């Protein structure tokens, strides 16, 4: 089977690595890919946000299955374009991708199906939003209504910061904002495949959003993760499925926009009760690095069953193991950073450790940094401590003075 993966980050490298181990995969393409992905797939230049271009390419290359990694092409209807041409694809329609693209849409769905989440109010009028924030007080959460690549959320500890966040959002025309109750608790990322009829949980992870040790510094796309998340006990998982995931999927189907793909359920858990922080309609990065490391080649069977509507006929084969990933980012990230620095020490091979590339490019024989998050050093082990020690030992042997990583990934669970 000829497979095309869209995207070029650590998430896509982890997916490509897992999928390439499945004998069903006879040919693997990735657009645009990166230097790590190029070792196991043919990387192609393609505007992955352009559904017609992607569908035309897939047809011309006789691709059997397309896997859409990032949220932007999903929100832009690339999955619709592919299905319109009869091409099998993993990822929701643009309508169903609203679960990530629009915070207010998700809030409406939660209200319609009674899913536990933060209380909120929605504003397109800056004056009314300011009045509401002043009346509610802090802490309070301000979310721009639209895809913002992780930058649209301000958790404001005082009213001045909240008002500043409103000013920033309303500075651009058409600003719209969700103002939310601040929820306390512990966060977990929970992943559920859905083919529109059947939902299949495929694991949990915990992410580290802040840039620096001790959960200090600015919010990032994620500096490390581990799987499974100990807080996702059987009881919490059951509540999340019964009260949030299944009602949401049923409501989406009822509206005529069934969800097919992976639902990334961001949860806040307190006293055994999960509440929804947000949905994403794609795999988490770097969470999938840990989950793919644990699932291996069966990732392809799971994604195929999702796309073909046969999730009721498949189950997940879990090894009783743990995985942990450490992101190595360019100094300065998530602010300004340098690109084009040589990274050494990437050659080693081990079945228990993988250095996934997130933002790299090849130049002659050299691998150069080419993004904010650059590498995701991922290890598995019998225990989380094993996985942790292996990943940190591997990190030490990477030679890139311009990079940094947190030294405390997994602290909460260890
Ligand atoms: P989001 O992009 O919606 O995931 O928000 C980014 C981060 O902000 C989340 O991972 C949480 O850490 C935090 N956050 C978002 N909404 C809330 C909330 N209502 N209460 C507390 N923290 C929140
Ligand atoms: N690691 C969080 C995300 O992928 O959105």
Short mmCIF file of C-alpha atoms and ligand atoms in Angstrom, two decimals:
data_model
loop_
_atom_site.label_atom_id
_atom_site.label_comp_id
_atom_site.label_asym_id
_atom_site.label_seq_id
_atom_site.Cartn_x
_atom_site.Cartn_y
_atom_site.Cartn_z
CA UNK A 1 0.00 0.00 0.00
CA UNK A 2 1.27 3.46 -0.96
CA UNK A 3 0.82 5.96 1.87
CA UNK A 4 1.16 9.75 1.97
CA UNK A 5 1.60 11.61 5.27
CA UNK A 6 0.98 15.37 5.32
CA UNK A 7 3.16 17.41 7.69
CA UNK A 8 6.79 17.77 8.64
CA UNK A 9 7.12 17.81 12.42
CA UNK A 10 7.96 15.41 15.21
CA UNK A 11 4.39 14.10 15.10
CA UNK A 12 4.74 13.14 11.45
CA UNK A 13 8.17 11.56 11.99
CA UNK A 14 6.75 9.40 14.78
CA UNK A 15 3.77 8.39 12.60
CA UNK A 16 6.06 7.65 9.65
CA UNK A 17 8.39 5.59 11.84
CA UNK A 18 5.53 3.48 13.23
CA UNK A 19 3.76 3.06 9.89
CA UNK A 20 6.94 2.09 8.03
CA UNK A 21 7.23 -0.95 10.33
CA UNK A 22 3.90 -2.36 9.20
CA UNK A 23 4.29 -4.80 6.28
CA UNK A 24 1.15 -3.33 4.67
CA UNK A 25 3.19 -0.19 3.96
CA UNK A 26 5.15 -0.79 0.78
CA UNK A 27 5.78 2.82 -0.17
CA UNK A 28 5.81 5.91 2.07
CA UNK A 29 5.67 9.54 0.96
CA UNK A 30 5.65 12.61 3.19
CA UNK A 31 4.95 16.25 2.35
CA UNK A 32 6.97 18.26 3.20
CA UNK A 33 8.69 15.96 5.73
CA UNK A 34 12.06 16.77 7.31
CA UNK A 35 15.60 15.37 7.45
CA UNK A 36 14.63 12.55 9.82
CA UNK A 37 11.55 11.55 7.84
CA UNK A 38 13.67 11.52 4.66
CA UNK A 39 15.56 8.51 6.06
CA UNK A 40 12.40 6.37 5.91
CA UNK A 41 10.14 8.07 3.36
CA UNK A 42 10.30 10.00 0.11
CA UNK A 43 9.79 13.67 0.97
CA UNK A 44 7.91 15.78 -1.56
CA UNK A 45 7.23 19.50 -1.86
CA UNK A 46 3.48 20.12 -1.88
CA UNK A 47 1.21 22.85 -0.53
CA UNK A 48 -0.52 20.68 2.07
CA UNK A 49 -3.14 23.37 2.80
CA UNK A 50 -4.41 23.17 -0.79
CA UNK A 51 -6.93 20.31 -0.98
CA UNK A 52 -7.12 20.27 -4.78
CA UNK A 53 -3.34 20.13 -5.10
CA UNK A 54 -3.07 17.34 -2.53
CA UNK A 55 -5.86 15.32 -4.19
CA UNK A 56 -4.32 15.80 -7.65
CA UNK A 57 -0.92 14.69 -6.36
CA UNK A 58 -2.38 11.65 -4.58
CA UNK A 59 -4.23 10.62 -7.76
CA UNK A 60 -1.23 11.11 -10.01
CA UNK A 61 0.97 9.07 -7.66
CA UNK A 62 -1.70 6.36 -7.13
CA UNK A 63 -1.58 6.89 -3.36
CA UNK A 64 -3.85 4.43 -1.50
CA UNK A 65 -4.10 6.22 1.83
CA UNK A 66 -3.47 9.80 3.01
CA UNK A 67 -2.86 10.67 6.67
CA UNK A 68 -3.28 14.32 7.59
CA UNK A 69 -1.02 15.35 10.50
CA UNK A 70 -1.60 19.04 11.36
CA UNK A 71 -4.81 20.96 12.05
CA UNK A 72 -4.51 23.66 9.38
CA UNK A 73 -5.18 21.40 6.34
CA UNK A 74 -8.06 19.77 8.24
CA UNK A 75 -9.71 23.12 8.97
CA UNK A 76 -9.20 24.06 5.31
CA UNK A 77 -11.04 20.98 4.03
CA UNK A 78 -8.17 18.90 2.66
CA UNK A 79 -9.87 15.70 3.91
CA UNK A 80 -13.09 16.76 2.10
CA UNK A 81 -11.15 17.30 -1.13
CA UNK A 82 -9.49 13.87 -0.88
CA UNK A 83 -12.75 12.04 -0.11
CA UNK A 84 -14.41 13.94 -2.94
CA UNK A 85 -11.90 12.27 -5.27
CA UNK A 86 -12.53 8.87 -3.69
CA UNK A 87 -9.16 8.78 -1.92
CA UNK A 88 -9.05 7.01 1.44
CA UNK A 89 -7.94 9.44 4.11
CA UNK A 90 -7.43 9.78 7.87
CA UNK A 91 -8.73 13.04 9.28
CA UNK A 92 -12.02 14.85 9.84
CA UNK A 93 -13.96 17.02 7.40
CA UNK A 94 -13.69 20.80 7.72
CA UNK A 95 -17.10 20.81 9.44
CA UNK A 96 -15.96 18.30 12.05
CA UNK A 97 -12.58 20.05 12.42
CA UNK A 98 -14.53 22.98 13.92
CA UNK A 99 -14.06 21.10 17.20
CA UNK A 100 -10.53 22.48 17.16
CA UNK A 101 -10.80 25.47 14.85
CA UNK A 102 -13.54 27.21 16.83
CA UNK A 103 -13.55 27.45 20.61
CA UNK A 104 -17.12 28.78 20.59
CA UNK A 105 -18.30 25.85 18.44
CA UNK A 106 -16.84 23.40 20.95
CA UNK A 107 -18.55 25.24 23.78
CA UNK A 108 -21.88 24.98 21.94
CA UNK A 109 -21.39 21.24 21.45
CA UNK A 110 -20.55 20.79 25.14
CA UNK A 111 -23.66 22.72 26.11
CA UNK A 112 -25.82 20.66 23.72
CA UNK A 113 -24.62 17.34 25.14
CA UNK A 114 -24.02 18.40 28.73
CA UNK A 115 -20.30 17.63 28.71
CA UNK A 116 -18.47 19.00 31.78
CA UNK A 117 -16.28 21.98 30.87
CA UNK A 118 -15.48 25.49 32.14
CA UNK A 119 -18.33 28.02 32.27
CA UNK A 120 -17.89 30.62 29.57
CA UNK A 121 -19.19 33.61 27.69
CA UNK A 122 -18.64 34.53 24.03
CA UNK A 123 -18.06 38.09 22.78
CA UNK A 124 -17.53 39.89 19.52
CA UNK A 125 -17.93 43.26 21.25
CA UNK A 126 -14.75 44.46 23.05
CA UNK A 127 -16.66 46.68 25.52
CA UNK A 128 -18.95 43.87 26.63
CA UNK A 129 -15.99 41.48 26.96
CA UNK A 130 -14.15 43.99 29.17
CA UNK A 131 -17.22 44.55 31.37
CA UNK A 132 -17.63 40.80 31.79
CA UNK A 133 -13.97 40.27 32.74
CA UNK A 134 -14.10 43.13 35.27
CA UNK A 135 -17.24 41.72 36.80
CA UNK A 136 -15.88 38.10 36.96
CA UNK A 137 -12.40 39.00 38.25
CA UNK A 138 -9.25 36.86 38.08
CA UNK A 139 -7.97 34.21 37.60
CA UNK A 140 -9.74 33.97 34.27
CA UNK A 141 -8.97 32.49 30.86
CA UNK A 142 -9.13 34.42 27.56
CA UNK A 143 -9.23 32.47 24.28
CA UNK A 144 -9.16 33.88 20.77
CA UNK A 145 -11.85 32.14 18.71
CA UNK A 146 -9.95 30.54 15.84
CA UNK A 147 -6.87 28.49 15.06
CA UNK A 148 -3.97 30.25 16.78
CA UNK A 149 -1.22 27.59 16.78
CA UNK A 150 -1.30 27.38 20.56
CA UNK A 151 -0.87 31.13 21.02
CA UNK A 152 -4.49 32.12 21.38
CA UNK A 153 -4.93 31.32 25.08
CA UNK A 154 -4.10 33.54 28.05
CA UNK A 155 -4.51 32.18 31.55
CA UNK A 156 -4.70 35.54 33.33
CA UNK A 157 -3.87 35.63 37.03
CA UNK A 158 -4.99 39.26 37.30
CA UNK A 159 -7.57 41.45 35.60
CA UNK A 160 -4.96 43.72 33.96
CA UNK A 161 -3.46 40.76 32.05
CA UNK A 162 -6.93 39.60 31.03
CA UNK A 163 -7.81 43.06 29.69
CA UNK A 164 -4.49 43.19 27.82
CA UNK A 165 -5.27 39.82 26.20
CA UNK A 166 -8.68 41.16 25.12
CA UNK A 167 -7.02 44.26 23.61
CA UNK A 168 -4.60 42.03 21.68
CA UNK A 169 -7.40 39.90 20.26
CA UNK A 170 -9.66 42.82 19.37
CA UNK A 171 -6.75 44.73 17.77
CA UNK A 172 -7.35 42.72 14.60
CA UNK A 173 -10.68 43.11 12.75
CA UNK A 174 -13.29 40.42 13.31
CA UNK A 175 -11.93 39.60 16.77
CA UNK A 176 -14.01 37.12 18.75
CA UNK A 177 -13.27 35.76 22.18
CA UNK A 178 -14.29 33.04 24.58
CA UNK A 179 -13.87 34.08 28.22
CA UNK A 180 -13.67 31.06 30.48
CA UNK A 181 -13.74 30.10 34.11
CA UNK A 182 -10.25 29.13 35.36
CA UNK A 183 -10.20 25.41 36.13
CA UNK A 184 -7.87 23.90 38.70
CA UNK A 185 -6.49 20.38 38.64
CA UNK A 186 -4.09 18.19 36.73
CA UNK A 187 -4.07 18.09 32.93
CA UNK A 188 -3.95 15.03 30.69
CA UNK A 189 -4.13 14.44 26.94
CA UNK A 190 -6.46 11.60 25.99
CA UNK A 191 -6.63 10.20 22.44
CA UNK A 192 -9.68 8.53 20.94
CA UNK A 193 -10.08 7.27 17.38
CA UNK A 194 -13.52 7.65 15.83
CA UNK A 195 -14.79 6.34 12.50
CA UNK A 196 -18.05 8.23 12.93
CA UNK A 197 -19.82 5.28 14.62
CA UNK A 198 -17.31 3.58 16.92
CA UNK A 199 -14.93 5.23 19.36
CA UNK A 200 -11.68 3.53 20.39
CA UNK A 201 -9.42 5.04 23.07
CA UNK A 202 -5.76 4.65 22.12
CA UNK A 203 -4.02 6.00 25.15
CA UNK A 204 -3.16 8.97 27.27
CA UNK A 205 -0.16 11.17 27.83
CA UNK A 206 0.89 14.15 29.86
CA UNK A 207 2.51 17.12 28.18
CA UNK A 208 4.79 19.85 29.59
CA UNK A 209 3.61 23.14 28.09
CA UNK A 210 5.98 25.62 29.75
CA UNK A 211 9.42 26.26 28.27
CA UNK A 212 11.55 25.84 31.40
CA UNK A 213 12.09 23.52 34.35
CA UNK A 214 9.60 23.70 37.19
CA UNK A 215 6.83 24.61 34.71
CA UNK A 216 8.23 28.14 34.44
CA UNK A 217 8.49 30.42 31.43
CA UNK A 218 6.23 30.96 28.44
CA UNK A 219 3.74 28.46 27.02
CA UNK A 220 5.05 26.37 24.11
CA UNK A 221 3.65 23.70 21.79
CA UNK A 222 4.98 21.14 24.30
CA UNK A 223 8.49 20.49 25.66
CA UNK A 224 8.10 16.83 26.52
CA UNK A 225 5.55 14.15 27.35
CA UNK A 226 5.11 10.72 28.80
CA UNK A 227 2.60 7.95 28.32
CA UNK A 228 0.53 6.60 29.93
CA UNK A 229 -0.68 9.45 32.17
CA UNK A 230 -1.10 7.96 35.68
CA UNK A 231 -4.01 10.31 36.40
CA UNK A 232 -6.03 8.63 33.63
CA UNK A 233 -7.18 5.77 35.82
CA UNK A 234 -9.83 3.35 34.57
CA UNK A 235 -12.50 5.33 36.41
CA UNK A 236 -11.41 8.71 35.01
CA UNK A 237 -11.15 7.23 31.50
CA UNK A 238 -14.67 5.80 31.77
CA UNK A 239 -16.05 9.16 32.92
CA UNK A 240 -14.23 10.95 30.08
CA UNK A 241 -15.72 8.53 27.54
CA UNK A 242 -19.25 8.52 29.04
CA UNK A 243 -19.57 12.21 29.84
CA UNK A 244 -17.44 13.94 27.19
CA UNK A 245 -16.26 11.83 24.22
CA UNK A 246 -19.29 9.68 23.41
CA UNK A 247 -21.82 12.51 23.86
CA UNK A 248 -19.70 14.79 21.64
CA UNK A 249 -19.38 12.16 18.90
CA UNK A 250 -23.12 11.46 19.08
CA UNK A 251 -23.92 15.18 18.84
CA UNK A 252 -21.60 15.57 15.83
CA UNK A 253 -23.30 12.62 14.10
CA UNK A 254 -26.75 14.00 14.97
CA UNK A 255 -25.82 17.28 13.26
CA UNK A 256 -24.87 15.40 10.10
CA UNK A 257 -21.15 16.11 10.59
CA UNK A 258 -19.80 12.85 12.05
CA UNK A 259 -16.23 12.97 13.28
CA UNK A 260 -13.70 10.67 11.64
CA UNK A 261 -10.11 10.83 12.80
CA UNK A 262 -8.44 11.23 16.15
CA UNK A 263 -10.08 13.29 18.84
CA UNK A 264 -7.42 14.75 21.14
CA UNK A 265 -9.24 15.40 24.38
CA UNK A 266 -7.48 17.91 26.64
CA UNK A 267 -8.74 17.28 30.16
CA UNK A 268 -8.48 18.99 33.53
CA UNK A 269 -8.93 16.43 36.31
CA UNK A 270 -9.73 17.19 39.89
CA UNK A 271 -11.05 14.83 42.54
CA UNK A 272 -11.49 12.09 39.93
CA UNK A 273 -13.71 14.29 37.76
CA UNK A 274 -12.49 15.12 34.25
CA UNK A 275 -13.60 18.37 32.58
CA UNK A 276 -12.88 19.36 29.01
CA UNK A 277 -10.20 22.02 28.44
CA UNK A 278 -10.21 21.72 24.67
CA UNK A 279 -10.54 19.37 21.74
CA UNK A 280 -7.99 19.05 18.98
CA UNK A 281 -8.72 17.08 15.84
CA UNK A 282 -5.22 15.67 15.31
CA UNK A 283 -2.54 13.89 17.29
CA UNK A 284 -0.72 15.87 19.97
CA UNK A 285 2.89 16.79 19.39
CA UNK A 286 4.92 15.55 21.33
CA UNK A 287 2.30 13.21 22.86
CA UNK A 288 2.08 10.99 19.76
CA UNK A 289 5.83 10.42 19.88
CA UNK A 290 5.31 8.52 23.15
CA UNK A 291 2.15 6.73 22.01
CA UNK A 292 3.57 5.72 18.60
CA UNK A 293 6.69 4.40 20.35
CA UNK A 294 4.43 2.14 22.43
CA UNK A 295 2.09 1.06 19.61
CA UNK A 296 4.64 0.53 16.82
CA UNK A 297 3.41 -0.84 13.49
CA UNK A 298 -0.21 -1.34 14.62
CA UNK A 299 -0.64 2.44 14.27
CA UNK A 300 -1.27 1.85 10.56
CA UNK A 301 -3.96 -0.79 11.18
CA UNK A 302 -5.68 1.56 13.63
CA UNK A 303 -5.62 4.54 11.27
CA UNK A 304 -6.85 2.39 8.38
CA UNK A 305 -9.74 1.01 10.44
CA UNK A 306 -10.64 4.60 11.36
CA UNK A 307 -10.70 5.68 7.71
CA UNK A 308 -12.50 2.55 6.50
CA UNK A 309 -15.16 2.62 9.22
CA UNK A 310 -14.16 -0.72 10.78
CA UNK A 311 -13.05 0.36 14.24
CA UNK A 312 -15.60 -2.06 15.73
CA UNK A 313 -13.46 -4.91 14.37
CA UNK A 314 -10.11 -3.93 15.87
CA UNK A 315 -8.55 -3.60 19.31
CA UNK A 316 -5.36 -2.08 20.63
CA UNK A 317 -2.57 -4.45 21.67
CA UNK A 318 -0.87 -2.74 24.57
CA UNK A 319 2.53 -3.73 25.81
CA UNK A 320 2.67 -3.05 29.52
CA UNK A 321 5.27 -0.33 29.08
CA UNK A 322 5.97 3.39 29.30
CA UNK A 323 7.45 5.97 26.98
CA UNK A 324 8.85 9.45 27.52
CA UNK A 325 9.92 12.13 25.07
CA UNK A 326 12.16 15.15 25.61
CA UNK A 327 11.87 18.00 23.13
CA UNK A 328 15.08 19.76 22.20
CA UNK A 329 14.30 23.28 21.01
CA UNK A 330 16.36 26.15 19.62
CA UNK A 331 17.45 28.63 22.33
CA UNK A 332 14.97 31.50 22.28
CA UNK A 333 11.94 29.33 21.43
CA UNK A 334 8.98 30.06 21.71
CA UNK A 335 10.30 33.56 20.91
CA UNK A 336 12.90 34.37 18.22
CA UNK A 337 15.55 31.73 17.56
CA UNK A 338 18.31 30.85 15.07
CA UNK A 339 18.02 28.28 12.31
CA UNK A 340 20.68 26.50 10.28
CA UNK A 341 22.88 25.25 13.15
CA UNK A 342 24.65 21.91 12.75
CA UNK A 343 23.45 19.10 15.01
CA UNK A 344 25.80 16.19 15.69
CA UNK A 345 25.40 12.90 17.49
CA UNK A 346 22.27 11.73 15.70
CA UNK A 347 23.74 8.56 14.17
CA UNK A 348 23.21 6.01 16.95
CA UNK A 349 20.48 3.36 16.53
CA UNK A 350 18.63 1.54 19.32
CA UNK A 351 15.32 -0.33 19.41
CA UNK A 352 14.35 1.36 22.70
CA UNK A 353 15.25 4.95 21.76
CA UNK A 354 14.33 7.09 18.76
CA UNK A 355 15.39 10.62 18.05
CA UNK A 356 12.41 11.96 16.12
CA UNK A 357 13.08 15.05 14.05
CA UNK A 358 10.68 17.97 14.43
CA UNK A 359 12.42 20.86 12.67
CA UNK A 360 15.48 19.76 10.73
CA UNK A 361 16.82 20.01 7.20
CA UNK A 362 19.69 18.26 5.47
CA UNK A 363 22.54 20.24 3.95
CA UNK A 364 25.15 18.04 2.29
CA UNK A 365 26.06 15.49 4.94
CA UNK A 366 24.96 17.78 7.80
CA UNK A 367 21.67 17.92 9.68
CA UNK A 368 20.72 21.53 10.47
CA UNK A 369 18.17 22.98 12.88
CA UNK A 370 15.21 24.39 10.98
CA UNK A 371 12.52 25.31 13.50
CA UNK A 372 11.67 26.11 17.11
CA UNK A 373 11.12 22.57 18.32
CA UNK A 374 13.86 20.59 16.57
CA UNK A 375 14.17 17.07 18.05
CA UNK A 376 12.03 14.78 20.19
CA UNK A 377 14.20 12.22 21.98
CA UNK A 378 11.87 9.34 22.77
CA UNK A 379 12.49 6.17 24.75
CA UNK A 380 10.42 3.28 26.02
CA UNK A 381 10.96 1.16 29.10
CA UNK A 382 9.33 -1.29 31.49
CA UNK A 383 8.84 1.60 33.88
CA UNK A 384 8.59 5.33 33.38
CA UNK A 385 11.90 5.67 35.22
CA UNK A 386 13.60 3.34 32.67
CA UNK A 387 12.17 5.32 29.76
CA UNK A 388 13.21 8.58 31.44
CA UNK A 389 16.78 7.46 32.09
CA UNK A 390 17.23 6.13 28.55
CA UNK A 391 15.89 9.31 26.96
CA UNK A 392 18.09 11.58 29.11
CA UNK A 393 21.16 9.40 28.45
CA UNK A 394 20.52 9.76 24.70
CA UNK A 395 19.98 13.53 25.00
CA UNK A 396 23.47 13.90 26.53
CA UNK A 397 25.05 12.42 23.40
CA UNK A 398 23.48 15.01 21.10
CA UNK A 399 25.86 17.81 20.29
CA UNK A 400 24.01 21.03 19.49
CA UNK A 401 25.13 24.02 21.56
CA UNK A 402 22.27 26.15 20.22
CA UNK A 403 19.63 23.81 21.63
CA UNK A 404 17.99 23.43 25.03
CA UNK A 405 15.72 20.93 26.75
CA UNK A 406 13.93 20.72 30.07
CA UNK A 407 15.65 18.49 32.62
CA UNK A 408 12.47 17.55 34.50
CA UNK A 409 10.20 15.82 31.99
CA UNK A 410 7.99 13.36 33.85
CA UNK A 411 8.58 14.95 37.29
CA UNK A 412 4.98 14.70 38.34
CA UNK A 413 4.83 10.96 37.82
CA UNK A 414 8.33 10.01 38.96
P1 LIG B 1 -5.79 25.36 25.01
O1 LIG B 1 -5.08 25.91 23.80
O2 LIG B 1 -7.25 25.61 25.06
O3 LIG B 1 -5.37 23.94 25.31
O4 LIG B 1 -5.15 26.11 26.25
C1 LIG B 1 -3.76 26.06 26.49
C2 LIG B 1 -3.51 25.78 27.93
O5 LIG B 1 -4.11 26.79 28.73
C3 LIG B 1 -4.14 24.49 28.42
O6 LIG B 1 -3.34 23.38 28.19
C4 LIG B 1 -4.28 24.77 29.90
O7 LIG B 1 -3.04 24.59 30.57
C5 LIG B 1 -4.62 26.23 29.93
N1 LIG B 1 -6.07 26.42 30.00
C6 LIG B 1 -6.92 26.55 28.97
N2 LIG B 1 -8.19 26.72 29.40
C7 LIG B 1 -8.13 26.70 30.75
C8 LIG B 1 -9.11 26.84 31.79
N3 LIG B 1 -10.40 27.07 31.52
N4 LIG B 1 -8.68 26.76 33.06
C9 LIG B 1 -7.36 26.57 33.35
N5 LIG B 1 -6.41 26.45 32.43
C10 LIG B 1 -6.77 26.51 31.13
N1 LIG B 2 1.21 19.14 22.75
C1 LIG B 2 -0.01 19.82 22.59
C2 LIG B 2 -0.51 19.89 21.22
O1 LIG B 2 -0.12 19.14 20.33
O2 LIG B 2 -1.40 20.71 20.98
#
